[in-house]
Amino acid sequence: MEFLPLFTQLHGKPCLLLGGGQVALRKARLLSRAGAVIQLVAKEILPELAALVKENGGNSQLGEFDESQLEHVFLVIAATDDEPLNKRVSEACHQRLIPVNVVDSPDLCSVILPAIVDRSPLIIAISSGGRSPVLARMMRSRLESSIPASFGRLGNLASKFRDAVKAKFADIEDRRHFWERTLQGPIAEMVFAGKDTVAEQMLSKEIAEASPETGGEVYLIGAGPGDPDLMTFKALRLLQKADIVLYDRLVAPEIVEMCRKDAERVFVGKQRSNHAVPQEGINQLLIDYAKQGKKVARLKGGDPFIFGRGGEEIEQLAQEHIPFQVVPGITAAAGCASYAGIPLTHRDYAQSVRFVTGHLKDNSINLPWSELIHDHQTTVFYMGLVGLPVICEQLIAHGRSPDTPIALIQQGTTVNQKVVVGTLATMVERIANDPVQAPTLIIVGDVVKLRETLAWYEVRDLAEPDL
Ligand code: SAH
């Protein structure tokens, strides 16, 4: 981190502003909004700028910069187009340890002014460390359009009742839960609808009637196949509410990073035949944490109900009457197929799709093979990499053509995605020379041929279809 974001209280503090043109005017407006007392020095000063400075209790001085002007100033902004002067100002400030900002010269700055989304008292500051102000501004416009203008009023309401809530809930966790409920619920909606007085009445009633939450809750969250952008809004929202996060190997580290910074993270493993915590242990952990009153997020790769044992995890929660929510996720079949350019169904090639598990038990896979050999059906095998030879052999033995196309998608949707295409007859040999690692998804069916035209964004030589 090159710069630490800090929010500075400037009310009544003397700030030196050098420069008298348009850029200085913009900085003067910003400083005035923050309540600073501006001491302006420039050879020429726009009348509008001089008026603004005067209006806010500051003073303007026509003339040159000299180091005596740095006595008793809290912050210095150099907004001149005189580069040697900017450099001199910067050096003088650095020597005296006075924070200095030189417009458009990040190298001369000890502080930089971020792009701001102002929903006072909520303020969002965005910075690219001076490297790409355009990127910072783009991010600002995104936030501007997605945060309701009335967010600030919601902040004011919260601040009005802060002490009352503190008095009601001695425990800091209880307070946090109370505010999380309130700032996302009907009271917030009232503020957004402009009915602040009603919101205020509702909030005092809520505080009077509220009791500390005792029971915990579990969120069984489908985190998608890998690319963090494939999480749902709901998944993200609940993940950020959680006090504790249980995750396994299939969940991308970037996704785990999206939890609250103070949330506890627990790795519960799950690698083929190497479970860090066995399934029963995970089920029990969920119950134990929830009983301690915690909000527990159980992050699962893909969708929790597709080969995710999600059903087992919530069965016990239901028996224990622990509240839970299940958040669906994009399953590996959907994610890998899209990112590999293979539509799972297509009017000309496949009218149905089946998801099956290719997990080996005693070196065999117990599947209804005769149902998986139809020409116009796509079959997707999860957990099928180890059993690949058995899968290819059995499909052919039961009557599927040896020329049927098959795709292996390793770490689909991630930056490490690798796709290998072949036929039922050739695939085992192909990956003997070009190994593929878990997690890998297998897609069998004529739809795989479409990849040639649809996977326009991938490096061609990863796949050499000999179909
Ligand atoms: N609940 C998950 C599946 C868990 S089973 C879901 O809905 O996606 C684990 C298997 O899913 C892996 O063996 C692999 O076959 C497949 N899988 C999961 N993520 C994958 C990915 N990013 N790329 C390829 N296969 C993946």
Short mmCIF file of C-alpha atoms and ligand atoms in Angstrom, two decimals:
data_model
loop_
_atom_site.label_atom_id
_atom_site.label_comp_id
_atom_site.label_asym_id
_atom_site.label_seq_id
_atom_site.Cartn_x
_atom_site.Cartn_y
_atom_site.Cartn_z
CA MET A 1 0.00 0.00 0.00
CA GLU A 2 1.67 3.17 -1.17
CA PHE A 3 -0.71 5.60 0.55
CA LEU A 4 -2.74 5.10 3.71
CA PRO A 5 -6.19 6.65 3.43
CA LEU A 6 -6.86 9.02 6.33
CA PHE A 7 -9.73 11.44 6.77
CA THR A 8 -8.60 14.85 7.95
CA GLN A 9 -10.53 17.27 10.13
CA LEU A 10 -9.83 20.72 8.59
CA HIS A 11 -12.38 22.90 10.37
CA GLY A 12 -10.79 26.25 11.20
CA LYS A 13 -7.32 25.05 10.25
CA PRO A 14 -5.00 27.25 8.18
CA CYS A 15 -4.13 25.74 4.82
CA LEU A 16 -1.76 27.32 2.32
CA LEU A 17 -2.93 27.28 -1.29
CA LEU A 18 -0.48 28.35 -3.98
CA GLY A 19 -1.84 29.33 -7.37
CA GLY A 20 -4.58 31.66 -8.55
CA GLY A 21 -6.15 29.97 -11.58
CA GLN A 22 -8.92 27.48 -12.32
CA VAL A 23 -7.15 24.52 -10.72
CA ALA A 24 -6.56 26.47 -7.54
CA LEU A 25 -10.21 27.52 -7.60
CA ARG A 26 -11.30 23.87 -7.63
CA LYS A 27 -9.01 23.07 -4.71
CA ALA A 28 -10.25 26.17 -2.84
CA ARG A 29 -13.84 24.97 -3.22
CA LEU A 30 -12.86 21.59 -1.80
CA LEU A 31 -10.98 23.11 1.12
CA SER A 32 -13.89 25.44 1.88
CA ARG A 33 -16.34 22.54 1.91
CA ALA A 34 -14.14 20.96 4.55
CA GLY A 35 -14.12 24.20 6.59
CA ALA A 36 -10.45 25.08 6.11
CA VAL A 37 -9.18 28.65 6.43
CA ILE A 38 -7.35 29.29 3.17
CA GLN A 39 -4.21 31.36 2.92
CA LEU A 40 -3.83 32.00 -0.77
CA VAL A 41 -0.61 33.14 -2.40
CA ALA A 42 -0.26 33.73 -6.16
CA LYS A 43 1.06 36.22 -8.65
CA GLU A 44 -2.38 36.59 -10.20
CA ILE A 45 -5.68 35.63 -8.64
CA LEU A 46 -9.06 35.05 -10.29
CA PRO A 47 -11.60 37.43 -8.71
CA GLU A 48 -13.96 34.51 -8.07
CA LEU A 49 -11.22 32.71 -6.17
CA ALA A 50 -10.34 35.76 -4.08
CA ALA A 51 -14.02 36.20 -3.22
CA LEU A 52 -14.41 32.57 -2.16
CA VAL A 53 -11.36 32.74 0.08
CA LYS A 54 -12.59 35.93 1.72
CA GLU A 55 -16.09 34.57 2.21
CA ASN A 56 -14.69 31.65 4.18
CA GLY A 57 -12.53 33.75 6.49
CA GLY A 58 -9.23 33.29 4.68
CA ASN A 59 -6.92 35.81 3.05
CA SER A 60 -5.32 36.25 -0.37
CA GLN A 61 -1.88 37.66 -1.00
CA LEU A 62 -0.54 38.72 -4.38
CA GLY A 63 3.10 37.74 -4.57
CA GLU A 64 5.70 35.00 -4.47
CA PHE A 65 5.95 31.92 -2.30
CA ASP A 66 8.48 32.09 0.48
CA GLU A 67 9.20 29.63 3.22
CA SER A 68 7.98 31.92 6.00
CA GLN A 69 4.47 31.23 4.70
CA LEU A 70 4.82 27.67 5.94
CA GLU A 71 4.71 28.78 9.59
CA HIS A 72 1.60 27.45 11.30
CA VAL A 73 -0.03 25.78 8.34
CA PHE A 74 -1.69 22.41 8.56
CA LEU A 75 -1.64 21.49 4.90
CA VAL A 76 -0.15 22.89 1.70
CA ILE A 77 -1.56 22.55 -1.79
CA ALA A 78 0.50 23.73 -4.75
CA ALA A 79 -1.74 24.34 -7.74
CA THR A 80 0.55 26.36 -9.96
CA ASP A 81 1.87 25.52 -13.41
CA ASP A 82 5.36 26.61 -12.42
CA GLU A 83 7.19 23.29 -12.08
CA PRO A 84 10.36 24.56 -10.34
CA LEU A 85 8.17 26.41 -7.85
CA ASN A 86 6.07 23.29 -7.19
CA LYS A 87 9.27 21.36 -6.58
CA ARG A 88 10.60 23.98 -4.19
CA VAL A 89 7.34 24.01 -2.23
CA SER A 90 7.34 20.24 -2.04
CA GLU A 91 10.91 20.09 -0.76
CA ALA A 92 10.34 22.78 1.84
CA CYS A 93 7.26 20.96 3.13
CA HIS A 94 8.97 17.59 3.20
CA GLN A 95 11.78 19.12 5.25
CA ARG A 96 9.31 20.51 7.79
CA LEU A 97 7.10 17.41 7.72
CA ILE A 98 4.12 19.47 6.57
CA PRO A 99 1.70 17.47 4.44
CA VAL A 100 1.88 18.70 0.84
CA ASN A 101 -0.08 18.06 -2.28
CA VAL A 102 1.19 19.15 -5.67
CA VAL A 103 -1.52 18.95 -8.28
CA ASP A 104 -0.79 16.39 -11.01
CA SER A 105 2.67 15.51 -9.63
CA PRO A 106 2.26 12.45 -7.44
CA ASP A 107 6.03 12.20 -6.96
CA LEU A 108 6.11 15.56 -5.19
CA CYS A 109 3.20 14.75 -2.88
CA SER A 110 3.20 13.45 0.65
CA VAL A 111 -0.61 13.47 0.58
CA ILE A 112 -2.93 13.04 -2.36
CA LEU A 113 -6.50 14.16 -2.75
CA PRO A 114 -8.77 11.26 -3.62
CA ALA A 115 -11.83 11.21 -5.85
CA ILE A 116 -14.75 11.64 -3.46
CA VAL A 117 -18.26 10.26 -3.26
CA ASP A 118 -19.90 12.53 -0.71
CA ARG A 119 -22.89 11.19 1.15
CA SER A 120 -21.94 12.99 4.33
CA PRO A 121 -21.54 11.75 6.97
CA LEU A 122 -20.65 8.81 4.75
CA ILE A 123 -17.67 9.69 2.58
CA ILE A 124 -15.97 7.36 0.14
CA ALA A 125 -12.47 8.25 -0.99
CA ILE A 126 -10.95 6.58 -4.05
CA SER A 127 -7.36 6.81 -5.09
CA SER A 128 -5.08 5.23 -7.63
CA GLY A 129 -2.07 6.70 -5.84
CA GLY A 130 -1.82 9.25 -8.63
CA ARG A 131 -1.17 6.52 -11.20
CA SER A 132 -4.44 6.57 -13.01
CA PRO A 133 -6.77 9.38 -11.96
CA VAL A 134 -9.12 8.35 -14.79
CA LEU A 135 -9.56 4.90 -13.24
CA ALA A 136 -10.31 6.47 -9.87
CA ARG A 137 -12.87 8.79 -11.47
CA MET A 138 -14.49 5.89 -13.31
CA MET A 139 -14.86 4.05 -10.05
CA ARG A 140 -16.33 7.17 -8.52
CA SER A 141 -19.01 7.48 -11.19
CA ARG A 142 -19.93 3.84 -10.68
CA LEU A 143 -20.34 4.38 -6.97
CA GLU A 144 -22.16 7.68 -7.50
CA SER A 145 -24.77 5.92 -9.57
CA SER A 146 -25.16 2.93 -7.28
CA ILE A 147 -25.39 4.61 -3.86
CA PRO A 148 -28.67 6.40 -3.27
CA ALA A 149 -28.27 10.13 -2.68
CA SER A 150 -30.20 9.71 0.56
CA PHE A 151 -27.53 7.47 2.04
CA GLY A 152 -26.14 10.43 3.90
CA ARG A 153 -29.49 11.04 5.59
CA LEU A 154 -29.46 7.42 6.71
CA GLY A 155 -26.05 8.10 8.27
CA ASN A 156 -27.44 11.14 10.06
CA LEU A 157 -30.31 9.12 11.43
CA ALA A 158 -27.91 6.45 12.68
CA SER A 159 -25.72 9.03 14.34
CA LYS A 160 -28.71 10.58 16.14
CA PHE A 161 -29.53 7.24 17.75
CA ARG A 162 -26.01 6.02 18.29
CA ASP A 163 -25.96 6.68 22.03
CA ALA A 164 -29.41 5.19 22.56
CA VAL A 165 -28.35 1.98 20.82
CA LYS A 166 -25.14 1.90 22.81
CA ALA A 167 -27.11 2.22 26.02
CA LYS A 168 -29.48 -0.56 24.97
CA PHE A 169 -26.87 -3.09 23.84
CA ALA A 170 -23.83 -3.39 26.06
CA ASP A 171 -22.30 -5.96 23.74
CA ILE A 172 -20.54 -4.62 20.66
CA GLU A 173 -21.60 -7.63 18.51
CA ASP A 174 -25.25 -7.09 19.44
CA ARG A 175 -24.93 -3.44 18.46
CA ARG A 176 -23.44 -4.36 15.14
CA HIS A 177 -26.20 -6.85 14.40
CA PHE A 178 -28.81 -4.28 15.36
CA TRP A 179 -27.38 -1.70 12.98
CA GLU A 180 -26.94 -4.23 10.19
CA ARG A 181 -30.61 -5.15 10.43
CA THR A 182 -31.74 -1.55 10.67
CA LEU A 183 -29.59 -0.02 7.97
CA GLN A 184 -30.72 -2.61 5.43
CA GLY A 185 -34.37 -3.02 6.39
CA PRO A 186 -37.65 -1.11 6.16
CA ILE A 187 -36.33 1.84 8.19
CA ALA A 188 -33.66 2.46 5.57
CA GLU A 189 -36.30 2.17 2.85
CA MET A 190 -38.32 4.90 4.60
CA VAL A 191 -35.31 7.23 4.52
CA PHE A 192 -34.74 6.50 0.84
CA ALA A 193 -38.41 7.30 0.24
CA GLY A 194 -37.88 10.70 1.91
CA LYS A 195 -39.94 9.88 5.00
CA ASP A 196 -37.31 10.68 7.61
CA THR A 197 -39.76 11.46 10.40
CA VAL A 198 -41.53 8.13 10.03
CA ALA A 199 -38.14 6.40 9.89
CA GLU A 200 -37.16 8.15 13.11
CA GLN A 201 -40.31 7.02 14.89
CA MET A 202 -39.80 3.47 13.64
CA LEU A 203 -36.23 3.48 14.83
CA SER A 204 -37.03 4.66 18.36
CA LYS A 205 -39.72 2.00 18.58
CA GLU A 206 -37.31 -0.62 17.30
CA ILE A 207 -34.71 0.34 19.89
CA ALA A 208 -37.25 0.30 22.70
CA GLU A 209 -38.51 -3.15 21.73
CA ALA A 210 -35.30 -4.78 20.59
CA SER A 211 -33.64 -7.49 22.55
CA PRO A 212 -30.12 -8.71 21.97
CA GLU A 213 -30.02 -11.47 19.37
CA THR A 214 -29.31 -14.78 20.94
CA GLY A 215 -29.50 -17.31 18.15
CA GLY A 216 -26.95 -17.61 15.40
CA GLU A 217 -27.68 -18.32 11.78
CA VAL A 218 -26.03 -20.25 8.97
CA TYR A 219 -25.72 -19.16 5.36
CA LEU A 220 -24.93 -21.98 2.99
CA ILE A 221 -23.49 -20.00 0.13
CA GLY A 222 -22.74 -21.14 -3.40
CA ALA A 223 -19.58 -19.24 -4.33
CA GLY A 224 -19.61 -20.20 -8.02
CA PRO A 225 -16.93 -22.07 -9.94
CA GLY A 226 -13.93 -19.78 -9.43
CA ASP A 227 -14.17 -16.37 -11.06
CA PRO A 228 -15.19 -14.08 -8.15
CA ASP A 229 -17.38 -12.07 -10.53
CA LEU A 230 -19.68 -15.06 -10.74
CA MET A 231 -20.86 -14.70 -7.14
CA THR A 232 -24.40 -13.46 -6.69
CA PHE A 233 -25.24 -10.19 -4.92
CA LYS A 234 -26.96 -12.17 -2.21
CA ALA A 235 -23.91 -14.38 -1.69
CA LEU A 236 -21.74 -11.30 -1.25
CA ARG A 237 -24.18 -9.58 1.07
CA LEU A 238 -24.51 -12.56 3.42
CA LEU A 239 -20.80 -13.31 3.28
CA GLN A 240 -20.12 -9.79 4.49
CA LYS A 241 -22.55 -10.24 7.36
CA ALA A 242 -20.83 -13.34 8.66
CA ASP A 243 -18.79 -13.46 11.88
CA ILE A 244 -17.15 -16.68 10.81
CA VAL A 245 -16.50 -18.22 7.41
CA LEU A 246 -15.98 -21.93 6.71
CA TYR A 247 -14.53 -22.62 3.28
CA ASP A 248 -12.87 -25.41 1.38
CA ARG A 249 -10.39 -25.90 -1.41
CA LEU A 250 -12.80 -25.25 -4.27
CA VAL A 251 -13.46 -21.68 -3.10
CA ALA A 252 -11.13 -19.12 -4.70
CA PRO A 253 -8.97 -17.17 -2.18
CA GLU A 254 -10.24 -13.85 -3.65
CA ILE A 255 -13.75 -14.86 -2.65
CA VAL A 256 -12.76 -15.72 0.91
CA GLU A 257 -11.06 -12.28 1.02
CA MET A 258 -14.43 -10.63 0.45
CA CYS A 259 -15.57 -11.43 3.99
CA ARG A 260 -15.43 -8.85 6.78
CA LYS A 261 -11.88 -8.14 7.86
CA ASP A 262 -12.68 -9.09 11.44
CA ALA A 263 -14.45 -12.32 10.50
CA GLU A 264 -12.81 -15.55 11.55
CA ARG A 265 -11.88 -17.86 8.66
CA VAL A 266 -11.83 -21.61 9.01
CA PHE A 267 -10.43 -23.88 6.32
CA VAL A 268 -12.28 -27.17 6.30
CA GLY A 269 -10.30 -28.74 3.48
CA LYS A 270 -11.89 -31.29 1.20
CA GLN A 271 -9.45 -32.57 -1.28
CA ARG A 272 -10.05 -35.96 -2.84
CA SER A 273 -9.69 -38.43 0.01
CA ASN A 274 -7.97 -35.81 2.16
CA HIS A 275 -10.65 -34.06 4.13
CA ALA A 276 -9.07 -31.57 6.57
CA VAL A 277 -12.27 -31.80 8.57
CA PRO A 278 -14.53 -34.77 7.82
CA GLN A 279 -18.09 -34.04 6.69
CA GLU A 280 -19.61 -34.89 10.09
CA GLY A 281 -17.11 -32.51 11.68
CA ILE A 282 -18.18 -29.71 9.36
CA ASN A 283 -21.86 -30.31 10.12
CA GLN A 284 -21.08 -30.15 13.82
CA LEU A 285 -18.96 -26.99 13.51
CA LEU A 286 -21.86 -25.20 11.82
CA ILE A 287 -24.14 -26.16 14.69
CA ASP A 288 -21.63 -25.26 17.38
CA TYR A 289 -20.84 -21.82 15.98
CA ALA A 290 -24.50 -20.99 15.38
CA LYS A 291 -25.30 -22.01 18.95
CA GLN A 292 -22.70 -19.54 20.16
CA GLY A 293 -24.87 -16.89 18.48
CA LYS A 294 -22.63 -16.41 15.45
CA LYS A 295 -23.56 -15.68 11.87
CA VAL A 296 -21.83 -18.48 10.04
CA ALA A 297 -21.13 -18.47 6.32
CA ARG A 298 -20.44 -21.87 4.82
CA LEU A 299 -18.89 -21.15 1.42
CA LYS A 300 -19.14 -23.92 -1.13
CA GLY A 301 -17.73 -24.09 -4.63
CA GLY A 302 -20.35 -23.87 -7.38
CA ASP A 303 -23.85 -24.56 -6.15
CA PRO A 304 -24.34 -26.05 -2.67
CA PHE A 305 -27.00 -28.48 -3.88
CA ILE A 306 -25.12 -29.88 -6.85
CA PHE A 307 -22.71 -32.55 -5.65
CA GLY A 308 -22.00 -30.24 -2.75
CA ARG A 309 -23.43 -32.22 0.16
CA GLY A 310 -25.30 -29.04 1.00
CA GLY A 311 -28.38 -31.09 1.79
CA GLU A 312 -26.55 -33.00 4.51
CA GLU A 313 -25.19 -29.84 6.08
CA ILE A 314 -28.57 -28.22 6.49
CA GLU A 315 -30.43 -31.38 7.44
CA GLN A 316 -28.86 -31.31 10.87
CA LEU A 317 -29.36 -27.56 11.21
CA ALA A 318 -33.06 -28.08 10.53
CA GLN A 319 -33.19 -30.83 13.16
CA GLU A 320 -31.60 -28.48 15.68
CA HIS A 321 -33.97 -25.63 14.67
CA ILE A 322 -31.09 -23.37 13.70
CA PRO A 323 -32.14 -20.74 11.17
CA PHE A 324 -30.36 -21.02 7.82
CA GLN A 325 -30.49 -19.69 4.30
CA VAL A 326 -29.24 -21.38 1.15
CA VAL A 327 -27.82 -19.19 -1.60
CA PRO A 328 -27.60 -20.87 -5.00
CA GLY A 329 -24.42 -20.48 -6.99
CA ILE A 330 -23.32 -20.95 -10.56
CA THR A 331 -22.46 -24.62 -10.80
CA ALA A 332 -19.23 -25.77 -12.44
CA ALA A 333 -21.11 -27.14 -15.46
CA ALA A 334 -22.67 -23.77 -16.25
CA GLY A 335 -19.52 -21.77 -15.52
CA CYS A 336 -17.06 -24.05 -17.35
CA ALA A 337 -19.36 -24.49 -20.33
CA SER A 338 -19.78 -20.74 -20.82
CA TYR A 339 -16.12 -19.93 -20.38
CA ALA A 340 -15.07 -22.75 -22.71
CA GLY A 341 -17.55 -21.86 -25.45
CA ILE A 342 -19.58 -25.06 -25.16
CA PRO A 343 -23.36 -24.55 -24.92
CA LEU A 344 -24.75 -27.41 -22.83
CA THR A 345 -27.82 -27.64 -25.01
CA HIS A 346 -28.30 -26.63 -28.63
CA ARG A 347 -31.24 -27.16 -30.96
CA ASP A 348 -29.13 -29.12 -33.42
CA TYR A 349 -26.97 -31.13 -31.05
CA ALA A 350 -28.48 -31.74 -27.63
CA GLN A 351 -31.97 -31.38 -26.27
CA SER A 352 -31.12 -32.48 -22.78
CA VAL A 353 -28.22 -32.37 -20.35
CA ARG A 354 -27.39 -34.63 -17.42
CA PHE A 355 -25.11 -33.87 -14.51
CA VAL A 356 -23.60 -37.03 -13.05
CA THR A 357 -20.86 -37.83 -10.59
CA GLY A 358 -17.85 -39.67 -11.91
CA HIS A 359 -16.54 -40.42 -8.45
CA LEU A 360 -14.85 -43.82 -8.33
CA LYS A 361 -15.79 -46.37 -5.69
CA ASP A 362 -13.67 -49.53 -5.62
CA ASN A 363 -12.31 -48.68 -9.07
CA SER A 364 -15.72 -48.62 -10.68
CA ILE A 365 -18.41 -46.05 -11.20
CA ASN A 366 -21.94 -47.02 -10.48
CA LEU A 367 -23.95 -45.18 -13.16
CA PRO A 368 -26.91 -46.04 -15.40
CA TRP A 369 -24.64 -46.14 -18.48
CA SER A 370 -27.39 -47.08 -20.93
CA GLU A 371 -29.11 -43.77 -20.11
CA LEU A 372 -25.97 -41.75 -20.91
CA ILE A 373 -25.42 -42.87 -24.47
CA HIS A 374 -28.14 -40.95 -26.30
CA ASP A 375 -26.76 -38.95 -29.22
CA HIS A 376 -28.76 -35.84 -28.43
CA GLN A 377 -27.87 -35.63 -24.79
CA THR A 378 -24.95 -33.80 -23.18
CA THR A 379 -23.47 -35.56 -20.16
CA VAL A 380 -21.46 -33.61 -17.63
CA PHE A 381 -19.28 -35.53 -15.21
CA TYR A 382 -18.28 -33.90 -11.94
CA MET A 383 -15.38 -35.46 -10.03
CA GLY A 384 -14.61 -37.62 -13.04
CA LEU A 385 -10.91 -37.04 -13.69
CA VAL A 386 -9.59 -40.10 -11.87
CA GLY A 387 -12.32 -42.25 -13.39
CA LEU A 388 -11.85 -40.89 -16.93
CA PRO A 389 -10.63 -44.20 -18.44
CA VAL A 390 -13.64 -46.01 -16.93
CA ILE A 391 -16.04 -43.32 -18.17
CA CYS A 392 -14.76 -43.42 -21.77
CA GLU A 393 -14.62 -47.22 -21.80
CA GLN A 394 -18.11 -47.72 -20.34
CA LEU A 395 -19.77 -45.17 -22.61
CA ILE A 396 -18.28 -46.89 -25.68
CA ALA A 397 -19.08 -50.38 -24.31
CA HIS A 398 -22.71 -49.35 -23.85
CA GLY A 399 -23.00 -48.05 -27.38
CA ARG A 400 -21.93 -44.41 -27.54
CA SER A 401 -19.83 -43.79 -30.63
CA PRO A 402 -16.03 -43.75 -30.00
CA ASP A 403 -15.97 -40.53 -32.07
CA THR A 404 -18.18 -38.69 -29.60
CA PRO A 405 -16.49 -35.41 -28.69
CA ILE A 406 -15.37 -34.90 -25.10
CA ALA A 407 -13.91 -31.84 -23.38
CA LEU A 408 -11.93 -31.64 -20.16
CA ILE A 409 -12.04 -28.27 -18.49
CA GLN A 410 -9.48 -27.73 -15.77
CA GLN A 411 -9.98 -24.90 -13.24
CA GLY A 412 -12.77 -23.51 -15.37
CA THR A 413 -13.57 -19.75 -15.22
CA THR A 414 -10.27 -18.97 -13.51
CA VAL A 415 -7.15 -17.48 -15.08
CA ASN A 416 -5.72 -21.00 -15.10
CA GLN A 417 -8.53 -22.46 -17.18
CA LYS A 418 -7.30 -25.14 -19.55
CA VAL A 419 -9.45 -26.99 -22.03
CA VAL A 420 -8.50 -30.23 -23.72
CA VAL A 421 -10.72 -31.58 -26.46
CA GLY A 422 -10.74 -35.05 -28.02
CA THR A 423 -13.02 -38.03 -28.50
CA LEU A 424 -14.06 -40.88 -26.24
CA ALA A 425 -11.53 -43.03 -28.07
CA THR A 426 -8.60 -40.62 -27.88
CA MET A 427 -8.94 -38.64 -24.69
CA VAL A 428 -7.15 -40.94 -22.23
CA GLU A 429 -4.08 -41.05 -24.43
CA ARG A 430 -4.21 -37.34 -25.09
CA ILE A 431 -4.02 -36.41 -21.43
CA ALA A 432 -1.25 -38.90 -20.80
CA ASN A 433 0.95 -36.47 -22.76
CA ASP A 434 -0.73 -33.31 -21.56
CA PRO A 435 -1.75 -33.86 -17.94
CA VAL A 436 -4.78 -32.19 -16.46
CA GLN A 437 -5.31 -31.54 -12.76
CA ALA A 438 -8.27 -31.28 -10.41
CA PRO A 439 -10.71 -29.66 -10.34
CA THR A 440 -11.66 -30.75 -13.81
CA LEU A 441 -15.06 -31.05 -15.37
CA ILE A 442 -15.86 -33.43 -18.21
CA ILE A 443 -18.39 -32.65 -20.92
CA VAL A 444 -19.40 -35.39 -23.35
CA GLY A 445 -21.53 -34.79 -26.43
CA ASP A 446 -21.72 -33.20 -29.87
CA VAL A 447 -22.05 -29.71 -28.34
CA VAL A 448 -18.29 -29.82 -27.73
CA LYS A 449 -17.82 -29.29 -31.49
CA LEU A 450 -19.31 -25.80 -31.14
CA ARG A 451 -16.32 -24.70 -29.14
CA GLU A 452 -14.35 -24.29 -32.32
CA THR A 453 -16.50 -21.37 -33.37
CA LEU A 454 -17.61 -20.09 -29.97
CA ALA A 455 -14.45 -19.99 -27.89
CA TRP A 456 -13.13 -16.94 -29.67
CA TYR A 457 -11.37 -15.50 -26.66
CA GLU A 458 -9.13 -18.43 -25.79
CA VAL A 459 -5.65 -19.27 -26.89
CA ARG A 460 -6.25 -21.61 -29.80
CA ASP A 461 -3.42 -24.01 -29.21
CA LEU A 462 -4.81 -25.14 -25.88
CA ALA A 463 -7.36 -27.16 -27.75
CA GLU A 464 -6.67 -29.11 -30.89
CA PRO A 465 -9.93 -30.73 -31.77
CA ASP A 466 -9.40 -33.67 -34.08
CA LEU A 467 -13.09 -34.27 -34.49
N1 SAH B 1 -20.95 -27.96 -5.87
C1 SAH B 1 -19.99 -27.89 -6.95
C2 SAH B 1 -19.45 -29.22 -7.33
C3 SAH B 1 -18.66 -29.91 -6.26
S1 SAH B 1 -18.05 -31.47 -6.78
C4 SAH B 1 -20.65 -27.18 -8.15
O1 SAH B 1 -21.85 -26.96 -8.17
O2 SAH B 1 -19.92 -26.84 -9.07
C5 SAH B 1 -16.42 -31.08 -7.25
C6 SAH B 1 -16.24 -31.22 -8.74
O3 SAH B 1 -16.80 -30.10 -9.39
C7 SAH B 1 -14.83 -31.24 -9.19
O4 SAH B 1 -14.28 -32.56 -9.07
C8 SAH B 1 -14.93 -30.83 -10.62
O5 SAH B 1 -15.36 -31.88 -11.43
C9 SAH B 1 -16.06 -29.83 -10.56
N2 SAH B 1 -15.58 -28.44 -10.49
C10 SAH B 1 -15.82 -27.55 -9.53
N3 SAH B 1 -15.27 -26.36 -9.81
C11 SAH B 1 -14.64 -26.51 -11.00
C12 SAH B 1 -13.89 -25.66 -11.85
N4 SAH B 1 -13.65 -24.38 -11.54
N5 SAH B 1 -13.40 -26.17 -13.00
C13 SAH B 1 -13.62 -27.45 -13.33
N6 SAH B 1 -14.33 -28.29 -12.58
C14 SAH B 1 -14.84 -27.84 -11.44
#
